[in-house]
Amino acid sequence: MRSLSALELLNIWEWGHNQPSWSRAIKLLSSACPETSIDMLTQLSLGQRDAMLLTLREWTFGSQLVSQVTCPSCGEVLELDFDIAEMRLASLSIESVEKYRFELADYQVSFRLPNSLDMIAIAEYKQPEIAQEILLERCILEVVCDGKYLPFQQLPSHTRDVIIAQMAQVDPQANVSIDISCSACNHQWRSLFDIVSFFWSEINAWAFRVLREVHTLATAYSWREAEILAMSPRRRQLYLDMVAH
Ligand SMILES: [Zn+2]
């Protein structure tokens, strides 16, 4: 994996305007990992995918994550400041698709982890319960009870819950949450951290800023967009300062 140039990032941003989250994630990674096939990237578990996106985010915008949340109890707007290391729950690795097995009472279960292909498959199901049911059916590879294969539909609900918990345990990076405490009212809550939407909103804000910079410099100097984007941010800023004064 390598970092992305300003021009590449801008092109991805433009392409991803109307794309779903999973598609943006794969586009970012396929651009940063030209040596890895799209097939391989879409079969990464969501945790493996997100670990790579965290690294790409760090290379693009640095290791500090800053965001704003509104306290659900008192409405105070809080500024959150995290280091990417705090969000990294698993090491970065691209391994082949793994099969996991465990036993629970009379059941022997084998499953694989949800990946981007599963996200594509469930995208059309708007009801979370149905989407989760289809996701589980895709990821549970085999259930044997008393020596007989059991159809997915006959799996007891408590066994399903254990399988979901096992999936979360072996792929912790797929489900990152942060503990938040309100400085105004001391209310505490836990919020999911989604690197794909977080990174994308940053890319969006960055793109608007960079396009304004291109506009200012192209107007002042008649340089082409590609020339301006190829400059380091520092050099671009120095020219912007000169235009402003
Ligand atoms: Zn509060």
PDB file of C-alpha atoms and ligand atoms in Angstrom:
ATOM      1  CA  MET A   1       0.000   0.000   0.000  1.00  0.00           C
ATOM      2  CA  ARG A   2       1.188   3.536  -0.785  1.00  0.00           C
ATOM      3  CA  SER A   3      -0.130   7.006  -0.046  1.00  0.00           C
ATOM      4  CA  LEU A   4      -2.369   8.829  -2.532  1.00  0.00           C
ATOM      5  CA  SER A   5      -1.438  12.032  -4.369  1.00  0.00           C
ATOM      6  CA  ALA A   6      -3.694  15.090  -4.197  1.00  0.00           C
ATOM      7  CA  LEU A   7      -4.838  14.489  -7.785  1.00  0.00           C
ATOM      8  CA  GLU A   8      -5.665  10.819  -7.082  1.00  0.00           C
ATOM      9  CA  LEU A   9      -7.590  11.716  -3.941  1.00  0.00           C
ATOM     10  CA  LEU A  10      -9.535  14.407  -5.779  1.00  0.00           C
ATOM     11  CA  ASN A  11     -10.403  11.967  -8.582  1.00  0.00           C
ATOM     12  CA  ILE A  12     -11.606   9.369  -6.044  1.00  0.00           C
ATOM     13  CA  TRP A  13     -13.678  12.030  -4.282  1.00  0.00           C
ATOM     14  CA  GLU A  14     -15.316  13.054  -7.562  1.00  0.00           C
ATOM     15  CA  TRP A  15     -15.970   9.430  -8.545  1.00  0.00           C
ATOM     16  CA  GLY A  16     -17.407   8.561  -5.117  1.00  0.00           C
ATOM     17  CA  HIS A  17     -19.935  11.373  -4.972  1.00  0.00           C
ATOM     18  CA  ASN A  18     -22.959   9.076  -5.398  1.00  0.00           C
ATOM     19  CA  GLN A  19     -21.382   5.815  -4.283  1.00  0.00           C
ATOM     20  CA  PRO A  20     -22.276   3.741  -1.205  1.00  0.00           C
ATOM     21  CA  SER A  21     -19.878   3.466   1.696  1.00  0.00           C
ATOM     22  CA  TRP A  22     -18.460   0.016   0.820  1.00  0.00           C
ATOM     23  CA  SER A  23     -17.743   1.166  -2.718  1.00  0.00           C
ATOM     24  CA  ARG A  24     -15.837   4.251  -1.542  1.00  0.00           C
ATOM     25  CA  ALA A  25     -13.804   2.076   0.824  1.00  0.00           C
ATOM     26  CA  ILE A  26     -12.790  -0.346  -1.932  1.00  0.00           C
ATOM     27  CA  LYS A  27     -12.014   2.486  -4.361  1.00  0.00           C
ATOM     28  CA  LEU A  28      -9.672   4.124  -1.820  1.00  0.00           C
ATOM     29  CA  LEU A  29      -7.895   0.846  -1.112  1.00  0.00           C
ATOM     30  CA  SER A  30      -7.658  -0.289  -4.732  1.00  0.00           C
ATOM     31  CA  SER A  31      -6.081   3.062  -5.647  1.00  0.00           C
ATOM     32  CA  ALA A  32      -3.595   2.810  -2.766  1.00  0.00           C
ATOM     33  CA  CYS A  33      -2.901  -0.902  -3.372  1.00  0.00           C
ATOM     34  CA  PRO A  34      -2.501  -1.322  -7.149  1.00  0.00           C
ATOM     35  CA  GLU A  35      -0.620  -4.565  -6.468  1.00  0.00           C
ATOM     36  CA  THR A  36      -3.701  -6.160  -4.876  1.00  0.00           C
ATOM     37  CA  SER A  37      -6.651  -7.286  -7.002  1.00  0.00           C
ATOM     38  CA  ILE A  38     -10.134  -5.865  -6.392  1.00  0.00           C
ATOM     39  CA  ASP A  39     -11.323  -9.457  -5.823  1.00  0.00           C
ATOM     40  CA  MET A  40      -8.853  -9.813  -2.989  1.00  0.00           C
ATOM     41  CA  LEU A  41      -9.789  -6.441  -1.477  1.00  0.00           C
ATOM     42  CA  THR A  42     -13.518  -7.175  -1.547  1.00  0.00           C
ATOM     43  CA  GLN A  43     -12.885 -10.454   0.258  1.00  0.00           C
ATOM     44  CA  LEU A  44     -11.003  -8.852   3.128  1.00  0.00           C
ATOM     45  CA  SER A  45     -12.974  -8.999   6.348  1.00  0.00           C
ATOM     46  CA  LEU A  46     -14.448  -5.620   7.287  1.00  0.00           C
ATOM     47  CA  GLY A  47     -11.919  -5.409  10.119  1.00  0.00           C
ATOM     48  CA  GLN A  48      -8.968  -6.037   7.776  1.00  0.00           C
ATOM     49  CA  ARG A  49     -10.395  -3.453   5.373  1.00  0.00           C
ATOM     50  CA  ASP A  50     -10.818  -0.880   8.154  1.00  0.00           C
ATOM     51  CA  ALA A  51      -7.301  -1.495   9.520  1.00  0.00           C
ATOM     52  CA  MET A  52      -5.949  -0.631   6.055  1.00  0.00           C
ATOM     53  CA  LEU A  53      -8.171   2.441   5.811  1.00  0.00           C
ATOM     54  CA  LEU A  54      -6.891   3.640   9.202  1.00  0.00           C
ATOM     55  CA  THR A  55      -3.331   3.447   7.866  1.00  0.00           C
ATOM     56  CA  LEU A  56      -4.294   5.235   4.654  1.00  0.00           C
ATOM     57  CA  ARG A  57      -6.048   7.923   6.723  1.00  0.00           C
ATOM     58  CA  GLU A  58      -2.894   8.368   8.808  1.00  0.00           C
ATOM     59  CA  TRP A  59      -0.732   8.754   5.672  1.00  0.00           C
ATOM     60  CA  THR A  60      -3.224  11.225   4.169  1.00  0.00           C
ATOM     61  CA  PHE A  61      -4.198  13.507   7.068  1.00  0.00           C
ATOM     62  CA  GLY A  62      -1.943  12.501   9.990  1.00  0.00           C
ATOM     63  CA  SER A  63      -2.511  10.498  13.157  1.00  0.00           C
ATOM     64  CA  GLN A  64      -4.895  12.848  15.009  1.00  0.00           C
ATOM     65  CA  LEU A  65      -8.636  12.314  14.569  1.00  0.00           C
ATOM     66  CA  VAL A  66     -10.752  15.327  15.455  1.00  0.00           C
ATOM     67  CA  SER A  67     -14.517  15.319  15.324  1.00  0.00           C
ATOM     68  CA  GLN A  68     -17.533  16.966  16.896  1.00  0.00           C
ATOM     69  CA  VAL A  69     -20.431  15.228  18.611  1.00  0.00           C
ATOM     70  CA  THR A  70     -23.539  16.549  20.288  1.00  0.00           C
ATOM     71  CA  CYS A  71     -24.271  15.253  23.786  1.00  0.00           C
ATOM     72  CA  PRO A  72     -27.581  13.337  23.577  1.00  0.00           C
ATOM     73  CA  SER A  73     -28.407  14.381  27.149  1.00  0.00           C
ATOM     74  CA  CYS A  74     -27.798  18.151  27.271  1.00  0.00           C
ATOM     75  CA  GLY A  75     -27.087  19.147  23.644  1.00  0.00           C
ATOM     76  CA  GLU A  76     -23.569  20.433  24.336  1.00  0.00           C
ATOM     77  CA  VAL A  77     -21.299  20.252  21.252  1.00  0.00           C
ATOM     78  CA  LEU A  78     -18.116  18.425  22.218  1.00  0.00           C
ATOM     79  CA  GLU A  79     -14.844  18.323  20.331  1.00  0.00           C
ATOM     80  CA  LEU A  80     -13.261  14.863  20.335  1.00  0.00           C
ATOM     81  CA  ASP A  81      -9.578  14.383  19.790  1.00  0.00           C
ATOM     82  CA  PHE A  82      -8.182  10.873  19.320  1.00  0.00           C
ATOM     83  CA  ASP A  83      -4.990   9.326  18.137  1.00  0.00           C
ATOM     84  CA  ILE A  84      -5.322   6.722  15.392  1.00  0.00           C
ATOM     85  CA  ALA A  85      -3.399   4.276  17.607  1.00  0.00           C
ATOM     86  CA  GLU A  86      -6.391   4.259  19.990  1.00  0.00           C
ATOM     87  CA  MET A  87      -8.630   3.058  17.142  1.00  0.00           C
ATOM     88  CA  ARG A  88      -6.311   0.290  16.057  1.00  0.00           C
ATOM     89  CA  LEU A  89      -7.581  -2.917  17.635  1.00  0.00           C
ATOM     90  CA  ALA A  90      -5.983  -5.372  15.223  1.00  0.00           C
ATOM     91  CA  SER A  91      -2.742  -5.449  13.299  1.00  0.00           C
ATOM     92  CA  LEU A  92      -2.714  -4.616   9.623  1.00  0.00           C
ATOM     93  CA  SER A  93      -2.670  -7.839   7.638  1.00  0.00           C
ATOM     94  CA  ILE A  94      -3.999  -9.160   4.377  1.00  0.00           C
ATOM     95  CA  GLU A  95      -4.460 -12.862   4.869  1.00  0.00           C
ATOM     96  CA  SER A  96      -6.431 -15.318   2.835  1.00  0.00           C
ATOM     97  CA  VAL A  97     -10.073 -15.780   3.744  1.00  0.00           C
ATOM     98  CA  GLU A  98     -10.182 -17.800   6.914  1.00  0.00           C
ATOM     99  CA  LYS A  99     -12.694 -20.262   8.138  1.00  0.00           C
ATOM    100  CA  TYR A 100     -13.451 -20.316  11.856  1.00  0.00           C
ATOM    101  CA  ARG A 101     -14.835 -23.248  13.795  1.00  0.00           C
ATOM    102  CA  PHE A 102     -16.261 -23.578  17.268  1.00  0.00           C
ATOM    103  CA  GLU A 103     -18.421 -25.956  19.248  1.00  0.00           C
ATOM    104  CA  LEU A 104     -21.414 -25.010  21.332  1.00  0.00           C
ATOM    105  CA  ALA A 105     -23.226 -27.795  23.197  1.00  0.00           C
ATOM    106  CA  ASP A 106     -24.244 -30.252  20.433  1.00  0.00           C
ATOM    107  CA  TYR A 107     -23.487 -27.835  17.602  1.00  0.00           C
ATOM    108  CA  GLN A 108     -20.321 -27.651  15.530  1.00  0.00           C
ATOM    109  CA  VAL A 109     -20.305 -24.407  13.600  1.00  0.00           C
ATOM    110  CA  SER A 110     -17.974 -23.089  10.924  1.00  0.00           C
ATOM    111  CA  PHE A 111     -18.211 -19.545   9.642  1.00  0.00           C
ATOM    112  CA  ARG A 112     -16.291 -16.868   7.785  1.00  0.00           C
ATOM    113  CA  LEU A 113     -16.151 -13.149   8.507  1.00  0.00           C
ATOM    114  CA  PRO A 114     -18.371 -10.587   6.745  1.00  0.00           C
ATOM    115  CA  ASN A 115     -16.621  -8.802   3.864  1.00  0.00           C
ATOM    116  CA  SER A 116     -17.402  -6.141   1.251  1.00  0.00           C
ATOM    117  CA  LEU A 117     -19.128  -8.669  -1.046  1.00  0.00           C
ATOM    118  CA  ASP A 118     -21.592  -9.314   1.775  1.00  0.00           C
ATOM    119  CA  MET A 119     -22.177  -5.568   2.134  1.00  0.00           C
ATOM    120  CA  ILE A 120     -22.996  -5.444  -1.597  1.00  0.00           C
ATOM    121  CA  ALA A 121     -25.364  -8.406  -1.228  1.00  0.00           C
ATOM    122  CA  ILE A 122     -27.333  -6.915   1.666  1.00  0.00           C
ATOM    123  CA  ALA A 123     -27.335  -3.311   0.395  1.00  0.00           C
ATOM    124  CA  GLU A 124     -30.821  -3.624  -1.105  1.00  0.00           C
ATOM    125  CA  TYR A 125     -32.403  -4.799   2.168  1.00  0.00           C
ATOM    126  CA  LYS A 126     -33.427  -1.720   4.095  1.00  0.00           C
ATOM    127  CA  GLN A 127     -34.715  -3.513   7.206  1.00  0.00           C
ATOM    128  CA  PRO A 128     -31.766  -4.236   9.547  1.00  0.00           C
ATOM    129  CA  GLU A 129     -33.262  -7.536  10.777  1.00  0.00           C
ATOM    130  CA  ILE A 130     -33.577  -8.928   7.250  1.00  0.00           C
ATOM    131  CA  ALA A 131     -30.132  -7.648   6.263  1.00  0.00           C
ATOM    132  CA  GLN A 132     -28.580  -9.302   9.319  1.00  0.00           C
ATOM    133  CA  GLU A 133     -30.389 -12.576   8.594  1.00  0.00           C
ATOM    134  CA  ILE A 134     -29.034 -12.658   5.033  1.00  0.00           C
ATOM    135  CA  LEU A 135     -25.568 -11.684   6.212  1.00  0.00           C
ATOM    136  CA  LEU A 136     -25.545 -14.528   8.737  1.00  0.00           C
ATOM    137  CA  GLU A 137     -26.797 -17.044   6.205  1.00  0.00           C
ATOM    138  CA  ARG A 138     -23.981 -16.064   3.845  1.00  0.00           C
ATOM    139  CA  CYS A 139     -21.286 -16.231   6.522  1.00  0.00           C
ATOM    140  CA  ILE A 140     -22.313 -19.406   8.329  1.00  0.00           C
ATOM    141  CA  LEU A 141     -20.706 -22.121   6.250  1.00  0.00           C
ATOM    142  CA  GLU A 142     -21.799 -25.244   8.045  1.00  0.00           C
ATOM    143  CA  VAL A 143     -23.692 -26.306  11.155  1.00  0.00           C
ATOM    144  CA  VAL A 144     -23.576 -29.901  12.336  1.00  0.00           C
ATOM    145  CA  CYS A 145     -25.785 -31.110  15.175  1.00  0.00           C
ATOM    146  CA  ASP A 146     -25.620 -34.719  16.409  1.00  0.00           C
ATOM    147  CA  GLY A 147     -23.704 -35.684  13.300  1.00  0.00           C
ATOM    148  CA  LYS A 148     -26.269 -34.176  10.907  1.00  0.00           C
ATOM    149  CA  TYR A 149     -26.047 -31.050   8.795  1.00  0.00           C
ATOM    150  CA  LEU A 150     -28.527 -28.461   9.993  1.00  0.00           C
ATOM    151  CA  PRO A 151     -30.139 -25.952   7.578  1.00  0.00           C
ATOM    152  CA  PHE A 152     -29.469 -22.332   8.549  1.00  0.00           C
ATOM    153  CA  GLN A 153     -33.185 -21.717   9.146  1.00  0.00           C
ATOM    154  CA  GLN A 154     -33.234 -24.327  11.945  1.00  0.00           C
ATOM    155  CA  LEU A 155     -30.450 -22.710  13.917  1.00  0.00           C
ATOM    156  CA  PRO A 156     -31.704 -21.713  17.398  1.00  0.00           C
ATOM    157  CA  SER A 157     -31.565 -17.983  18.132  1.00  0.00           C
ATOM    158  CA  HIS A 158     -29.131 -18.354  21.065  1.00  0.00           C
ATOM    159  CA  THR A 159     -26.689 -20.197  18.764  1.00  0.00           C
ATOM    160  CA  ARG A 160     -26.971 -17.352  16.236  1.00  0.00           C
ATOM    161  CA  ASP A 161     -26.193 -14.846  18.984  1.00  0.00           C
ATOM    162  CA  VAL A 162     -23.080 -16.807  19.954  1.00  0.00           C
ATOM    163  CA  ILE A 163     -21.937 -16.905  16.305  1.00  0.00           C
ATOM    164  CA  ILE A 164     -22.392 -13.117  16.020  1.00  0.00           C
ATOM    165  CA  ALA A 165     -20.384 -12.650  19.234  1.00  0.00           C
ATOM    166  CA  GLN A 166     -17.643 -14.968  17.910  1.00  0.00           C
ATOM    167  CA  MET A 167     -17.453 -12.991  14.661  1.00  0.00           C
ATOM    168  CA  ALA A 168     -17.023  -9.746  16.614  1.00  0.00           C
ATOM    169  CA  GLN A 169     -14.353 -11.337  18.779  1.00  0.00           C
ATOM    170  CA  VAL A 170     -12.160 -12.579  15.919  1.00  0.00           C
ATOM    171  CA  ASP A 171     -12.536  -9.345  13.907  1.00  0.00           C
ATOM    172  CA  PRO A 172     -12.509  -6.560  16.526  1.00  0.00           C
ATOM    173  CA  GLN A 173     -11.488  -3.874  14.017  1.00  0.00           C
ATOM    174  CA  ALA A 174     -14.854  -4.274  12.269  1.00  0.00           C
ATOM    175  CA  ASN A 175     -16.636  -2.853  15.302  1.00  0.00           C
ATOM    176  CA  VAL A 176     -14.784   0.017  16.915  1.00  0.00           C
ATOM    177  CA  SER A 177     -16.564   2.079  19.534  1.00  0.00           C
ATOM    178  CA  ILE A 178     -15.414   5.051  21.556  1.00  0.00           C
ATOM    179  CA  ASP A 179     -16.341   6.037  25.109  1.00  0.00           C
ATOM    180  CA  ILE A 180     -17.490   9.632  25.299  1.00  0.00           C
ATOM    181  CA  SER A 181     -18.024  11.690  28.418  1.00  0.00           C
ATOM    182  CA  CYS A 182     -19.798  15.063  28.322  1.00  0.00           C
ATOM    183  CA  SER A 183     -17.782  17.836  29.995  1.00  0.00           C
ATOM    184  CA  ALA A 184     -20.949  19.844  30.652  1.00  0.00           C
ATOM    185  CA  CYS A 185     -23.294  17.270  32.243  1.00  0.00           C
ATOM    186  CA  ASN A 186     -21.065  14.197  32.826  1.00  0.00           C
ATOM    187  CA  HIS A 187     -23.319  12.010  30.693  1.00  0.00           C
ATOM    188  CA  GLN A 188     -21.369   9.020  29.390  1.00  0.00           C
ATOM    189  CA  TRP A 189     -22.113   6.981  26.311  1.00  0.00           C
ATOM    190  CA  ARG A 190     -20.506   4.765  23.738  1.00  0.00           C
ATOM    191  CA  SER A 191     -20.498   5.606  20.051  1.00  0.00           C
ATOM    192  CA  LEU A 192     -19.498   3.524  17.035  1.00  0.00           C
ATOM    193  CA  PHE A 193     -16.512   4.780  15.097  1.00  0.00           C
ATOM    194  CA  ASP A 194     -16.887   4.155  11.363  1.00  0.00           C
ATOM    195  CA  ILE A 195     -13.569   4.876   9.631  1.00  0.00           C
ATOM    196  CA  VAL A 196     -15.151   4.812   6.161  1.00  0.00           C
ATOM    197  CA  SER A 197     -17.656   7.617   6.804  1.00  0.00           C
ATOM    198  CA  PHE A 198     -15.184   9.519   9.006  1.00  0.00           C
ATOM    199  CA  PHE A 199     -12.426   9.430   6.367  1.00  0.00           C
ATOM    200  CA  TRP A 200     -14.850  10.241   3.569  1.00  0.00           C
ATOM    201  CA  SER A 201     -16.240  13.331   5.314  1.00  0.00           C
ATOM    202  CA  GLU A 202     -12.669  14.538   5.802  1.00  0.00           C
ATOM    203  CA  ILE A 203     -11.874  13.913   2.116  1.00  0.00           C
ATOM    204  CA  ASN A 204     -15.011  15.858   1.207  1.00  0.00           C
ATOM    205  CA  ALA A 205     -14.001  18.888   3.315  1.00  0.00           C
ATOM    206  CA  TRP A 206     -10.422  18.659   2.008  1.00  0.00           C
ATOM    207  CA  ALA A 207     -11.613  18.518  -1.631  1.00  0.00           C
ATOM    208  CA  PHE A 208     -13.669  21.702  -1.320  1.00  0.00           C
ATOM    209  CA  ARG A 209     -10.725  23.475   0.316  1.00  0.00           C
ATOM    210  CA  VAL A 210      -8.253  22.305  -2.344  1.00  0.00           C
ATOM    211  CA  LEU A 211     -10.572  23.243  -5.206  1.00  0.00           C
ATOM    212  CA  ARG A 212     -10.882  26.755  -3.749  1.00  0.00           C
ATOM    213  CA  GLU A 213      -7.077  26.932  -3.597  1.00  0.00           C
ATOM    214  CA  VAL A 214      -6.819  25.787  -7.224  1.00  0.00           C
ATOM    215  CA  HIS A 215      -9.363  28.426  -8.210  1.00  0.00           C
ATOM    216  CA  THR A 216      -7.407  31.196  -6.431  1.00  0.00           C
ATOM    217  CA  LEU A 217      -4.019  30.193  -7.863  1.00  0.00           C
ATOM    218  CA  ALA A 218      -5.301  29.462 -11.372  1.00  0.00           C
ATOM    219  CA  THR A 219      -6.985  32.879 -11.426  1.00  0.00           C
ATOM    220  CA  ALA A 220      -3.853  34.650 -10.174  1.00  0.00           C
ATOM    221  CA  TYR A 221      -1.164  32.808 -12.138  1.00  0.00           C
ATOM    222  CA  SER A 222      -2.995  30.990 -14.972  1.00  0.00           C
ATOM    223  CA  TRP A 223      -1.484  27.683 -13.808  1.00  0.00           C
ATOM    224  CA  ARG A 224      -3.247  24.465 -14.728  1.00  0.00           C
ATOM    225  CA  GLU A 225      -5.108  22.392 -12.148  1.00  0.00           C
ATOM    226  CA  ALA A 226      -2.672  19.466 -12.425  1.00  0.00           C
ATOM    227  CA  GLU A 227       0.305  21.779 -11.842  1.00  0.00           C
ATOM    228  CA  ILE A 228      -1.249  23.295  -8.736  1.00  0.00           C
ATOM    229  CA  LEU A 229      -2.257  19.895  -7.318  1.00  0.00           C
ATOM    230  CA  ALA A 230       1.249  18.542  -7.903  1.00  0.00           C
ATOM    231  CA  MET A 231       2.694  21.179  -5.517  1.00  0.00           C
ATOM    232  CA  SER A 232       3.302  20.307  -1.879  1.00  0.00           C
ATOM    233  CA  PRO A 233       0.656  21.804   0.457  1.00  0.00           C
ATOM    234  CA  ARG A 234       3.373  24.078   1.906  1.00  0.00           C
ATOM    235  CA  ARG A 235       4.388  25.522  -1.451  1.00  0.00           C
ATOM    236  CA  ARG A 236       0.733  25.963  -2.436  1.00  0.00           C
ATOM    237  CA  GLN A 237       0.073  27.801   0.834  1.00  0.00           C
ATOM    238  CA  LEU A 238       3.020  30.152   0.317  1.00  0.00           C
ATOM    239  CA  TYR A 239       1.663  31.173  -3.095  1.00  0.00           C
ATOM    240  CA  LEU A 240      -1.815  31.610  -1.579  1.00  0.00           C
ATOM    241  CA  ASP A 241      -0.317  33.926   1.065  1.00  0.00           C
ATOM    242  CA  MET A 242       1.353  35.977  -1.662  1.00  0.00           C
ATOM    243  CA  VAL A 243      -1.889  36.270  -3.624  1.00  0.00           C
ATOM    244  CA  ALA A 244      -3.699  37.417  -0.467  1.00  0.00           C
ATOM    245  CA  HIS A 245      -1.176  40.215   0.297  1.00  0.00           C
TER     246      HIS A 245
HETATM  247 ZN    ZN B   1     -24.063  16.650  28.198  1.00  0.00          ZN
END
